[in-house]
PDB file of N, CA, C and O in Angstrom:
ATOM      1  N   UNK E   1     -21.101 -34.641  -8.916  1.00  0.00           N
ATOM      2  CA  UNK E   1     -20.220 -33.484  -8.995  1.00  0.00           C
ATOM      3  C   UNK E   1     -19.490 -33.295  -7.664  1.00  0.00           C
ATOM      4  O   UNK E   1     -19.990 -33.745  -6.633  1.00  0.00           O
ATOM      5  N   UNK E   2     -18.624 -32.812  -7.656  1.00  0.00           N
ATOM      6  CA  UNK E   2     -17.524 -32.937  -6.865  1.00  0.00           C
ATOM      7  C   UNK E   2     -18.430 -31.229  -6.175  1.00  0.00           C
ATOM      8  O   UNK E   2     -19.238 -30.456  -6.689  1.00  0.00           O
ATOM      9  N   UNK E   3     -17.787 -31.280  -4.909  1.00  0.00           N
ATOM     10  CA  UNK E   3     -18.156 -30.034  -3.941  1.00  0.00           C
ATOM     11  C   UNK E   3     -17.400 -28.710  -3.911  1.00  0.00           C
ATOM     12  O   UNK E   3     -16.230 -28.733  -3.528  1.00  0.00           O
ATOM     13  N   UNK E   4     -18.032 -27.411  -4.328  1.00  0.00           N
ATOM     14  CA  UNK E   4     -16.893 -26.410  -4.727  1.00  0.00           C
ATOM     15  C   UNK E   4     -15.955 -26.031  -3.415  1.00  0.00           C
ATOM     16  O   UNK E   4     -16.315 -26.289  -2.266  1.00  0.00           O
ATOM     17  N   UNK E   5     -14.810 -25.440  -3.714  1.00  0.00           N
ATOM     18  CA  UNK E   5     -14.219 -24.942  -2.423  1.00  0.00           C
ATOM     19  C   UNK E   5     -13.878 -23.422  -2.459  1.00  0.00           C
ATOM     20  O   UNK E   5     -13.191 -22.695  -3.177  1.00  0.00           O
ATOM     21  N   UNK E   6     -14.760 -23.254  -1.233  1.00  0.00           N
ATOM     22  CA  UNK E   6     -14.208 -22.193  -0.704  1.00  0.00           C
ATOM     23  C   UNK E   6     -12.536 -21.436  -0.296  1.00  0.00           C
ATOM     24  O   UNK E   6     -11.602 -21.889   0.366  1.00  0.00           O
ATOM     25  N   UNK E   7     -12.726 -19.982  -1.105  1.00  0.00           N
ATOM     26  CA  UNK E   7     -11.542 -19.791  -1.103  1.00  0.00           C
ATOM     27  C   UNK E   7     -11.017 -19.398   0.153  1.00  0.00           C
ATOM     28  O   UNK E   7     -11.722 -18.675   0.858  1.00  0.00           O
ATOM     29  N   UNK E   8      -9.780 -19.788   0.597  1.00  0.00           N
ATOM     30  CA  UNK E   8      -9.368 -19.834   1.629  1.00  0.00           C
ATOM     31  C   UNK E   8      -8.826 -18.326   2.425  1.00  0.00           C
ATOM     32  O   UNK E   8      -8.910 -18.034   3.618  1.00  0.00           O
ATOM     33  N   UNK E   9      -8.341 -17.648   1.457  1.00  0.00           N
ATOM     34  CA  UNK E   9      -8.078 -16.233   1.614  1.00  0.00           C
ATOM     35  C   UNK E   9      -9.270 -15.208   2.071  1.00  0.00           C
ATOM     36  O   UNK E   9      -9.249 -14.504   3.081  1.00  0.00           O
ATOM     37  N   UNK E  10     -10.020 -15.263   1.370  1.00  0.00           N
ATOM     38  CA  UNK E  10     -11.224 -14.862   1.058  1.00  0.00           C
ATOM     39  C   UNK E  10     -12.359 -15.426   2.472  1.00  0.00           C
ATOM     40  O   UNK E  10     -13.088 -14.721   3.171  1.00  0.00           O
ATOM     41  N   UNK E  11     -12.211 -16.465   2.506  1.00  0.00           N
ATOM     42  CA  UNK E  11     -13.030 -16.681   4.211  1.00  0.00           C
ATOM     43  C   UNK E  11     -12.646 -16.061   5.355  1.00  0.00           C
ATOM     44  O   UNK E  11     -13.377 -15.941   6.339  1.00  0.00           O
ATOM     45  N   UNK E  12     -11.428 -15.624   5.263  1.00  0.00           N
ATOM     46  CA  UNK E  12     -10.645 -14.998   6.505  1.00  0.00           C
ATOM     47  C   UNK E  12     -10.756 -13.560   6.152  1.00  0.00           C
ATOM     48  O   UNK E  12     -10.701 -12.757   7.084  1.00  0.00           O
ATOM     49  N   UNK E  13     -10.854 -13.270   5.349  1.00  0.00           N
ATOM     50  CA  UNK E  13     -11.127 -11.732   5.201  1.00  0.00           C
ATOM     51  C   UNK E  13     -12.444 -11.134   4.907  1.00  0.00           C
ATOM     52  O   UNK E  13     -12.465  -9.916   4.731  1.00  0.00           O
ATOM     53  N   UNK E  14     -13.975 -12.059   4.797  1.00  0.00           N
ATOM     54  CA  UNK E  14     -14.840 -11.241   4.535  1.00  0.00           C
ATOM     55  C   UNK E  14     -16.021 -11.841   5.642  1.00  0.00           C
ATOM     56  O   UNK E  14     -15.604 -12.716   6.402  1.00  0.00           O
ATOM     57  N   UNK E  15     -17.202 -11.506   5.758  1.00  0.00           N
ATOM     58  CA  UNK E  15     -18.103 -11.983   6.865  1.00  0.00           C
ATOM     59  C   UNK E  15     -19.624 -11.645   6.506  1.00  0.00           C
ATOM     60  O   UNK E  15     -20.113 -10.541   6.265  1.00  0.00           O
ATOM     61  N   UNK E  16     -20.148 -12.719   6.532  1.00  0.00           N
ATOM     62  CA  UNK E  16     -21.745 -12.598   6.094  1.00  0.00           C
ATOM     63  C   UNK E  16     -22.454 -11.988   6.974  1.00  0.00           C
ATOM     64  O   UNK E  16     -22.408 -12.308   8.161  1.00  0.00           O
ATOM     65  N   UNK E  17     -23.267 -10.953   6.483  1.00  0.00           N
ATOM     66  CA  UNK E  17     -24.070 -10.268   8.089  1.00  0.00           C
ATOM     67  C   UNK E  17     -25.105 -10.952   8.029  1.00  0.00           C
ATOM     68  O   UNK E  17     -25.250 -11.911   7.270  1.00  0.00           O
ATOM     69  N   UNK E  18     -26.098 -10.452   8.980  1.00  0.00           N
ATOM     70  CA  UNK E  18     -27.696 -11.121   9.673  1.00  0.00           C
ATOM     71  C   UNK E  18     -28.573 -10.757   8.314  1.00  0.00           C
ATOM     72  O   UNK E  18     -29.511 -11.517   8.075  1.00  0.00           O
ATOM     73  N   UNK E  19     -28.323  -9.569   7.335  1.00  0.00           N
ATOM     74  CA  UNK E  19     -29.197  -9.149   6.475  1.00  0.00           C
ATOM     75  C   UNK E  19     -28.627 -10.014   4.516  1.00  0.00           C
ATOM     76  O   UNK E  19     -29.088  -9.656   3.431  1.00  0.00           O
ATOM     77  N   UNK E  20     -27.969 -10.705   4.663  1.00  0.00           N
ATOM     78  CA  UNK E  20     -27.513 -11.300   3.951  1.00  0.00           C
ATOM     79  C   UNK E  20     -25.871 -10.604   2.908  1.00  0.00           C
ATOM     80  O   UNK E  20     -25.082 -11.079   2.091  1.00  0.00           O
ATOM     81  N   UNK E  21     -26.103  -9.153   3.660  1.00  0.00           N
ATOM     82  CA  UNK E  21     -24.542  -8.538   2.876  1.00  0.00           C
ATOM     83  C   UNK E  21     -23.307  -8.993   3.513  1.00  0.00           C
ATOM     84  O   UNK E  21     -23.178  -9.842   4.395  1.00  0.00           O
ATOM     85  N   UNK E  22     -22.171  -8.089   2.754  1.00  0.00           N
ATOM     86  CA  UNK E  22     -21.394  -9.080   3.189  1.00  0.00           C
ATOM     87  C   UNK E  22     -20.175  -7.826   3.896  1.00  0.00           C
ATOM     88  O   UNK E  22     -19.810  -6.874   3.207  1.00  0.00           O
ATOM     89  N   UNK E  23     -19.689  -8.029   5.272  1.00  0.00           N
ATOM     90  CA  UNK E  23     -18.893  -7.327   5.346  1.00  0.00           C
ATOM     91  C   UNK E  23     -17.568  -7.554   5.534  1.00  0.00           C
ATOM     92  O   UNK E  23     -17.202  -8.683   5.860  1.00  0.00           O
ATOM     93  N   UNK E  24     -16.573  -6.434   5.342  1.00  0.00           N
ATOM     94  CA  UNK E  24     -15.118  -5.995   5.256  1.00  0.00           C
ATOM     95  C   UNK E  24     -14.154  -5.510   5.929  1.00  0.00           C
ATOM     96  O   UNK E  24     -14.751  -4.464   6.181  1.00  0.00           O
ATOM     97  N   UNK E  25     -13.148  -5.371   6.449  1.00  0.00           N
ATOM     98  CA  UNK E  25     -12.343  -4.762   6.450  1.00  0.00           C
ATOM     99  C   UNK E  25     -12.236  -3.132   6.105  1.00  0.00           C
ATOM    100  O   UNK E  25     -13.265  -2.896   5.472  1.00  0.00           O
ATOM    101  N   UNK E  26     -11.463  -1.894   6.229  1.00  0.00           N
ATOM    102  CA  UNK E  26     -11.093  -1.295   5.714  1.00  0.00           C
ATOM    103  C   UNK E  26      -9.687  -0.995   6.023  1.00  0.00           C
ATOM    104  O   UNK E  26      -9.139  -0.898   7.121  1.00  0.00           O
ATOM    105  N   UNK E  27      -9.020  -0.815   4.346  1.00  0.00           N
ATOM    106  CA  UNK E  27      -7.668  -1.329   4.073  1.00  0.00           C
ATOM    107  C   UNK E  27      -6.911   0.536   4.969  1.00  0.00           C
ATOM    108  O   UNK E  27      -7.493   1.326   5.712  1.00  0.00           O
ATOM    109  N   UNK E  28      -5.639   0.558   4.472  1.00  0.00           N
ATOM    110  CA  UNK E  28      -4.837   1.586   4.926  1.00  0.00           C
ATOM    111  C   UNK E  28      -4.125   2.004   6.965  1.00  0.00           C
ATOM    112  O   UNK E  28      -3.522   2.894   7.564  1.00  0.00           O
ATOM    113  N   UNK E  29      -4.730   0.696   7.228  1.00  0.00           N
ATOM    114  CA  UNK E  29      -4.630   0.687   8.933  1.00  0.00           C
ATOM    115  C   UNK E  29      -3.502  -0.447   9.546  1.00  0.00           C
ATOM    116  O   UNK E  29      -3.695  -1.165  10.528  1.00  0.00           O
ATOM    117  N   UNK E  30      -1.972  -0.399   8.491  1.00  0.00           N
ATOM    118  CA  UNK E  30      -1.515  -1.316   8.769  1.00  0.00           C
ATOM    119  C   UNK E  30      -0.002  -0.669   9.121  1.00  0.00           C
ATOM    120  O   UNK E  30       0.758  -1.396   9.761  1.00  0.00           O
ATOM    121  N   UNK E  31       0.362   0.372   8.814  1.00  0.00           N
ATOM    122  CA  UNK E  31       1.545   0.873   9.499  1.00  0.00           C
ATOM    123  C   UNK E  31       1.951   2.365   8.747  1.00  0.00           C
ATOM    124  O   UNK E  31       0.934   3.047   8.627  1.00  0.00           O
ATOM    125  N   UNK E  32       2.795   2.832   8.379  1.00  0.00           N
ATOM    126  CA  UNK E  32       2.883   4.370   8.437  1.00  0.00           C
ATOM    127  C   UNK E  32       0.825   5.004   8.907  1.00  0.00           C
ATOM    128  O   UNK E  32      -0.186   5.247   8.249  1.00  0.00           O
ATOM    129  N   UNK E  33       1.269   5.005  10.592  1.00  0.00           N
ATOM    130  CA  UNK E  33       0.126   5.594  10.785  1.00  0.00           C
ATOM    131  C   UNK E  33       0.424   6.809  11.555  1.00  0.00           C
ATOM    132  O   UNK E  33      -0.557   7.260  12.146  1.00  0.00           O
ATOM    133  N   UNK E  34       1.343   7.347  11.678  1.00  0.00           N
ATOM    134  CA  UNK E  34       1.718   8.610  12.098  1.00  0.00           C
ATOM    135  C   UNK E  34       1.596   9.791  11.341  1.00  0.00           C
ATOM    136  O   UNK E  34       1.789  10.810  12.003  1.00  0.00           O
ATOM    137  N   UNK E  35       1.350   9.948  10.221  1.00  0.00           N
ATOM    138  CA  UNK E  35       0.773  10.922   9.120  1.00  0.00           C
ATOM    139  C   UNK E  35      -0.318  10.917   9.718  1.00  0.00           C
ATOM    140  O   UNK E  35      -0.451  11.858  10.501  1.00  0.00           O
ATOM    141  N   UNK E  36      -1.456   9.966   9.626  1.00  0.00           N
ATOM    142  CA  UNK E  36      -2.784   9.654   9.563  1.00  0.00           C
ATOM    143  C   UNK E  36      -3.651  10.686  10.517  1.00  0.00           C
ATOM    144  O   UNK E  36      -2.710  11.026  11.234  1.00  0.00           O
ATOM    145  N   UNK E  37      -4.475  11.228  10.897  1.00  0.00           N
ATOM    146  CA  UNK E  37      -5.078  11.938  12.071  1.00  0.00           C
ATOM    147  C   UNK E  37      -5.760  11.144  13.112  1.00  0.00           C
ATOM    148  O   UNK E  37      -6.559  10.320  12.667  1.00  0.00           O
ATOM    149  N   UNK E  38      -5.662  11.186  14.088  1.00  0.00           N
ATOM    150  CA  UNK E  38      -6.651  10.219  14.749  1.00  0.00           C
ATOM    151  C   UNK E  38      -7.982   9.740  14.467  1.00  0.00           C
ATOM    152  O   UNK E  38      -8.199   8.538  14.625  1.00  0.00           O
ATOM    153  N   UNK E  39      -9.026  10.602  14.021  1.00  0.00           N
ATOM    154  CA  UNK E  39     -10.281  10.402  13.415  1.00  0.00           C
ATOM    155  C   UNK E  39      -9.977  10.100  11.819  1.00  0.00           C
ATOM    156  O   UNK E  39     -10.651  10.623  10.932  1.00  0.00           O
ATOM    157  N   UNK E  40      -9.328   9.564  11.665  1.00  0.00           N
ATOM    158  CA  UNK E  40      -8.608   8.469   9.861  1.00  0.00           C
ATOM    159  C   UNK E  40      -8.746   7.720  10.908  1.00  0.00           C
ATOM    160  O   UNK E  40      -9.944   7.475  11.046  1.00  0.00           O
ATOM    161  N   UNK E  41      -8.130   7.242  11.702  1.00  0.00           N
ATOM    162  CA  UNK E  41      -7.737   5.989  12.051  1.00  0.00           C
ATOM    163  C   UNK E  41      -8.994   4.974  12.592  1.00  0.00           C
ATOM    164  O   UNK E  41      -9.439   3.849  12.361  1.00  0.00           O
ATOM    165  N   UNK E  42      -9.249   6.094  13.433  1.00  0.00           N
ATOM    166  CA  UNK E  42     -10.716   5.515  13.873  1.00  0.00           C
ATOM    167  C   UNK E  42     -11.916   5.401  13.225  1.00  0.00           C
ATOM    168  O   UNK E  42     -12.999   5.033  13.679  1.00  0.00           O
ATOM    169  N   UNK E  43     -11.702   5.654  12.427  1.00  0.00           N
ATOM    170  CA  UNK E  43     -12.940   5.462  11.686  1.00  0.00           C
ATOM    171  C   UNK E  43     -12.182   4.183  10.445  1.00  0.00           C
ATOM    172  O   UNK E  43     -12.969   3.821   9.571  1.00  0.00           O
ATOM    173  N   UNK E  44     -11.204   3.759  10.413  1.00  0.00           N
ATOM    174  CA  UNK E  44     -11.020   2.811   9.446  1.00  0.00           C
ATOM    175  C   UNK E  44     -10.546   1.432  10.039  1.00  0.00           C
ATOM    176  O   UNK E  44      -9.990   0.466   9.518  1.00  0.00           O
ATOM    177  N   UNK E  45     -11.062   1.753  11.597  1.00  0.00           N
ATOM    178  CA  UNK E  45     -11.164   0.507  11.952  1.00  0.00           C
ATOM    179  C   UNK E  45     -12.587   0.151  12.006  1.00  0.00           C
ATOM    180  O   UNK E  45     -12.575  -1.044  12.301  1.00  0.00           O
ATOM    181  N   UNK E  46     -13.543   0.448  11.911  1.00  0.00           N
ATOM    182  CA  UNK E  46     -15.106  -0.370  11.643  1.00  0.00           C
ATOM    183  C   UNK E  46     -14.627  -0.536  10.401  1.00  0.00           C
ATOM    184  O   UNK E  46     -13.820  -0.003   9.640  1.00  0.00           O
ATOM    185  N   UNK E  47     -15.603  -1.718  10.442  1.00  0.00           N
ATOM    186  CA  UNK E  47     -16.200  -2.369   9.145  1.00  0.00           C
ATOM    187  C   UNK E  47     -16.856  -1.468   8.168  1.00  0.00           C
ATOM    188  O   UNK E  47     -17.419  -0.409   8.444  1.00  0.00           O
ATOM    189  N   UNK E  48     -16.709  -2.055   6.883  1.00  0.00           N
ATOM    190  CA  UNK E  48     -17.905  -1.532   5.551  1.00  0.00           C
ATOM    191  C   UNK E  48     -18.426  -2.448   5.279  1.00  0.00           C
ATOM    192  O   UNK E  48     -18.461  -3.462   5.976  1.00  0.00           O
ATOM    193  N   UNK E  49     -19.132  -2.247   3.826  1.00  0.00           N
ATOM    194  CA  UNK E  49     -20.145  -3.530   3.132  1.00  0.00           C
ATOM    195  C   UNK E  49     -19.081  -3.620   1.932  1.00  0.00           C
ATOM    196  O   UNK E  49     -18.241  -2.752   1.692  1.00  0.00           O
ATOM    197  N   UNK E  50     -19.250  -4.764   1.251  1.00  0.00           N
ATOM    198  CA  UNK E  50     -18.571  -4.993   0.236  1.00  0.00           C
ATOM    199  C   UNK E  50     -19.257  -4.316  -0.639  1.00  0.00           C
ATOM    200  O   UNK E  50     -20.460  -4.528  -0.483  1.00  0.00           O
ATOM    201  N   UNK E  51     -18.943  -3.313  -1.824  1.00  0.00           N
ATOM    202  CA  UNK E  51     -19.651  -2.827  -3.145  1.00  0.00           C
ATOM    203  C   UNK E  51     -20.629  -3.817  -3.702  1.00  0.00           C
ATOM    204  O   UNK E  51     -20.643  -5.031  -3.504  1.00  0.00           O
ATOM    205  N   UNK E  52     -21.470  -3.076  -4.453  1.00  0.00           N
ATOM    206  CA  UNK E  52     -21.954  -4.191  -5.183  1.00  0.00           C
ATOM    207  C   UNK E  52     -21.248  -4.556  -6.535  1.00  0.00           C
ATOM    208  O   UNK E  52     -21.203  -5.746  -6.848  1.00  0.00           O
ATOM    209  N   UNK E  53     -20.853  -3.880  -7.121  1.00  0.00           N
ATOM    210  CA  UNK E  53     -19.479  -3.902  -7.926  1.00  0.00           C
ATOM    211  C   UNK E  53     -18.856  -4.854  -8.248  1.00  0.00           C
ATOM    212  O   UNK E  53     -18.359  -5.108  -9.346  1.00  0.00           O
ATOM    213  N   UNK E  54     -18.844  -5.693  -6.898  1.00  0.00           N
ATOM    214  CA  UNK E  54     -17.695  -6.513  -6.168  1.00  0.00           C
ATOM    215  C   UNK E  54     -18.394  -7.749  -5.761  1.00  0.00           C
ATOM    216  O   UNK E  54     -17.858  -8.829  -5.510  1.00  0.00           O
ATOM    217  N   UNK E  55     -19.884  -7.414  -5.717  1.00  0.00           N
ATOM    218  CA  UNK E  55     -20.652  -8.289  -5.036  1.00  0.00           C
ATOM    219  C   UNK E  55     -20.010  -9.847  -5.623  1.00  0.00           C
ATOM    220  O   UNK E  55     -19.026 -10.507  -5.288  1.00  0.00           O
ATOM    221  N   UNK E  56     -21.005 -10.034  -6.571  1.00  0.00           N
ATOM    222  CA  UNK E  56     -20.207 -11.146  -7.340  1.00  0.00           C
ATOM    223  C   UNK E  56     -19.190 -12.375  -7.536  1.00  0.00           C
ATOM    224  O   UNK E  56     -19.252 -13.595  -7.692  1.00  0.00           O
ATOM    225  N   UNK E  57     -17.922 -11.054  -7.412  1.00  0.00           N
ATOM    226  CA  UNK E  57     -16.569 -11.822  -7.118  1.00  0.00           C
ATOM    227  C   UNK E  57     -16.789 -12.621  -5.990  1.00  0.00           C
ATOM    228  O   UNK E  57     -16.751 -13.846  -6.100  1.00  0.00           O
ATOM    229  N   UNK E  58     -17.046 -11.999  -4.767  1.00  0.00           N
ATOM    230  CA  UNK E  58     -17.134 -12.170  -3.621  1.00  0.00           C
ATOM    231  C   UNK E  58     -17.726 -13.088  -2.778  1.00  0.00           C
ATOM    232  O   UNK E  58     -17.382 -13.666  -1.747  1.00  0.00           O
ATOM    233  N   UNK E  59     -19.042 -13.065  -3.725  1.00  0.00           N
ATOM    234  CA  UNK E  59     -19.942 -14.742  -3.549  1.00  0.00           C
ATOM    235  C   UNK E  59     -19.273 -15.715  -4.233  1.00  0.00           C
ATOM    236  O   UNK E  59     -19.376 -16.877  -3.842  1.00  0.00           O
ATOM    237  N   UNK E  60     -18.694 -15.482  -5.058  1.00  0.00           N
ATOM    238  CA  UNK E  60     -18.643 -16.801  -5.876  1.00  0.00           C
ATOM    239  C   UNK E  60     -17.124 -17.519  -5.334  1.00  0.00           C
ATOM    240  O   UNK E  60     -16.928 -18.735  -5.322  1.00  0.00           O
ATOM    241  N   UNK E  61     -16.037 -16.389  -4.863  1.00  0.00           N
ATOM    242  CA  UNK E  61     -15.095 -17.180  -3.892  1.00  0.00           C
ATOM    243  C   UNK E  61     -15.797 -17.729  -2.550  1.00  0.00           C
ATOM    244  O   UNK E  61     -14.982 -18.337  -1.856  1.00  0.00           O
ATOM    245  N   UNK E  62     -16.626 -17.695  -2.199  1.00  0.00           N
ATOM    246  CA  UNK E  62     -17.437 -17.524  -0.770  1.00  0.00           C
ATOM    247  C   UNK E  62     -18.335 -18.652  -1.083  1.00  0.00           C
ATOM    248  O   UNK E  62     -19.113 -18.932  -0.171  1.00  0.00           O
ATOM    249  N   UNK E  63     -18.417 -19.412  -2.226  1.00  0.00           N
ATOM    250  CA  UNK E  63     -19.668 -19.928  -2.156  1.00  0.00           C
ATOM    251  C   UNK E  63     -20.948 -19.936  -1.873  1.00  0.00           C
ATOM    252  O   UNK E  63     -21.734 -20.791  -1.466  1.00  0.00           O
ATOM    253  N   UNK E  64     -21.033 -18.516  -2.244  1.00  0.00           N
ATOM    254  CA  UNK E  64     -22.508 -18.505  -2.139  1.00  0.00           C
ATOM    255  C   UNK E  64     -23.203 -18.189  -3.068  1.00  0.00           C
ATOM    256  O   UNK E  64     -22.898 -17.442  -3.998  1.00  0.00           O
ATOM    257  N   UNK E  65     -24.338 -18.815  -2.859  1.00  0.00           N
ATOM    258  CA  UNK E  65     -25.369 -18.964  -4.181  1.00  0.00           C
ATOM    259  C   UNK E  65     -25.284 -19.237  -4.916  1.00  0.00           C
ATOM    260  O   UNK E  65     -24.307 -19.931  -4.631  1.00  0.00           O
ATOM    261  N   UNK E  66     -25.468 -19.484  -6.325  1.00  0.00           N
ATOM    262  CA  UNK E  66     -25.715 -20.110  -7.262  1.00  0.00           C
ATOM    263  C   UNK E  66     -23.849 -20.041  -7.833  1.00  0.00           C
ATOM    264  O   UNK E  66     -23.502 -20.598  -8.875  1.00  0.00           O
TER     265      UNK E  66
END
Protein backbone atom coordinates (compact mmCIF):
# COMPACT_ATOMS: atom_id res chain seq x y z
CA UNK A 1 0.00 0.00 0.00
CA UNK A 2 1.09 3.15 -0.99
CA UNK A 3 1.82 5.82 2.13
CA UNK A 4 -1.07 8.29 3.07
CA UNK A 5 -0.37 12.03 2.69
CA UNK A 6 -0.59 14.44 4.85
CA UNK A 7 -2.61 17.35 4.15
CA UNK A 8 -0.63 20.12 3.40
CA UNK A 9 -2.89 22.99 4.55
CA UNK A 10 -3.79 21.40 7.51
CA UNK A 11 0.01 20.76 8.80
CA UNK A 12 0.61 24.42 8.77
CA UNK A 13 -2.29 25.29 10.62
CA UNK A 14 -2.70 22.77 13.45
CA UNK A 15 -0.03 21.36 16.19
CA UNK A 16 0.11 18.22 18.28
CA UNK A 17 0.61 18.99 22.02
CA UNK A 18 2.78 16.90 24.72
CA UNK A 19 -0.77 15.42 25.96
CA UNK A 20 -1.73 14.07 22.63
CA UNK A 21 -4.54 17.05 21.69
CA UNK A 22 -4.32 18.98 19.14
CA UNK A 23 -3.89 22.69 19.01
CA UNK A 24 -5.16 25.89 16.97
CA UNK A 25 -5.22 29.01 16.02
CA UNK A 26 -7.98 31.42 16.89
CA UNK A 27 -9.66 32.84 13.79
CA UNK A 28 -10.99 36.78 13.68
CA UNK A 29 -7.26 38.40 14.30
CA UNK A 30 -6.57 39.26 10.76
CA UNK A 31 -7.60 42.87 10.01
CA UNK A 32 -10.65 45.19 10.72
CA UNK A 33 -9.17 45.22 14.25
CA UNK A 34 -10.05 48.62 15.26
CA UNK A 35 -13.69 47.81 16.36
CA UNK A 36 -12.20 44.97 18.40
CA UNK A 37 -11.26 45.98 22.25
CA UNK A 38 -7.93 45.31 23.28
CA UNK A 39 -8.70 42.35 25.64
CA UNK A 40 -10.62 40.60 22.12
CA UNK A 41 -7.51 40.88 20.72
CA UNK A 42 -5.44 39.55 23.25
CA UNK A 43 -6.92 36.96 24.16
CA UNK A 44 -7.38 35.63 20.45
CA UNK A 45 -4.01 35.49 20.02
CA UNK A 46 -3.31 32.24 22.33
CA UNK A 47 -4.03 29.15 21.16
CA UNK A 48 -7.22 26.70 21.75
CA UNK A 49 -7.75 22.89 21.45
CA UNK A 50 -9.40 21.67 18.49
CA UNK A 51 -13.26 20.48 19.47
CA UNK A 52 -13.85 17.18 19.72
CA UNK A 53 -16.50 17.61 17.16
CA UNK A 54 -13.75 18.20 14.87
CA UNK A 55 -11.48 15.82 16.39
CA UNK A 56 -11.71 13.36 13.64
CA UNK A 57 -11.54 15.50 10.61
CA UNK A 58 -8.47 16.67 11.96
CA UNK A 59 -6.59 13.41 12.56
CA UNK A 60 -7.41 11.95 9.63
CA UNK A 61 -5.98 15.07 7.42
CA UNK A 62 -3.01 14.89 9.97
CA UNK A 63 -2.48 11.37 9.76
CA UNK A 64 -2.98 10.30 12.71
CA UNK A 65 -4.04 7.14 13.90
CA UNK A 66 -5.81 4.73 12.49
Amino acid sequence: MPKMKTNSSAKKRFKLTGTGKIARKNAYKSHILTKMSTKRKRALGHTSLVSDADMGNVKRMLCIGK
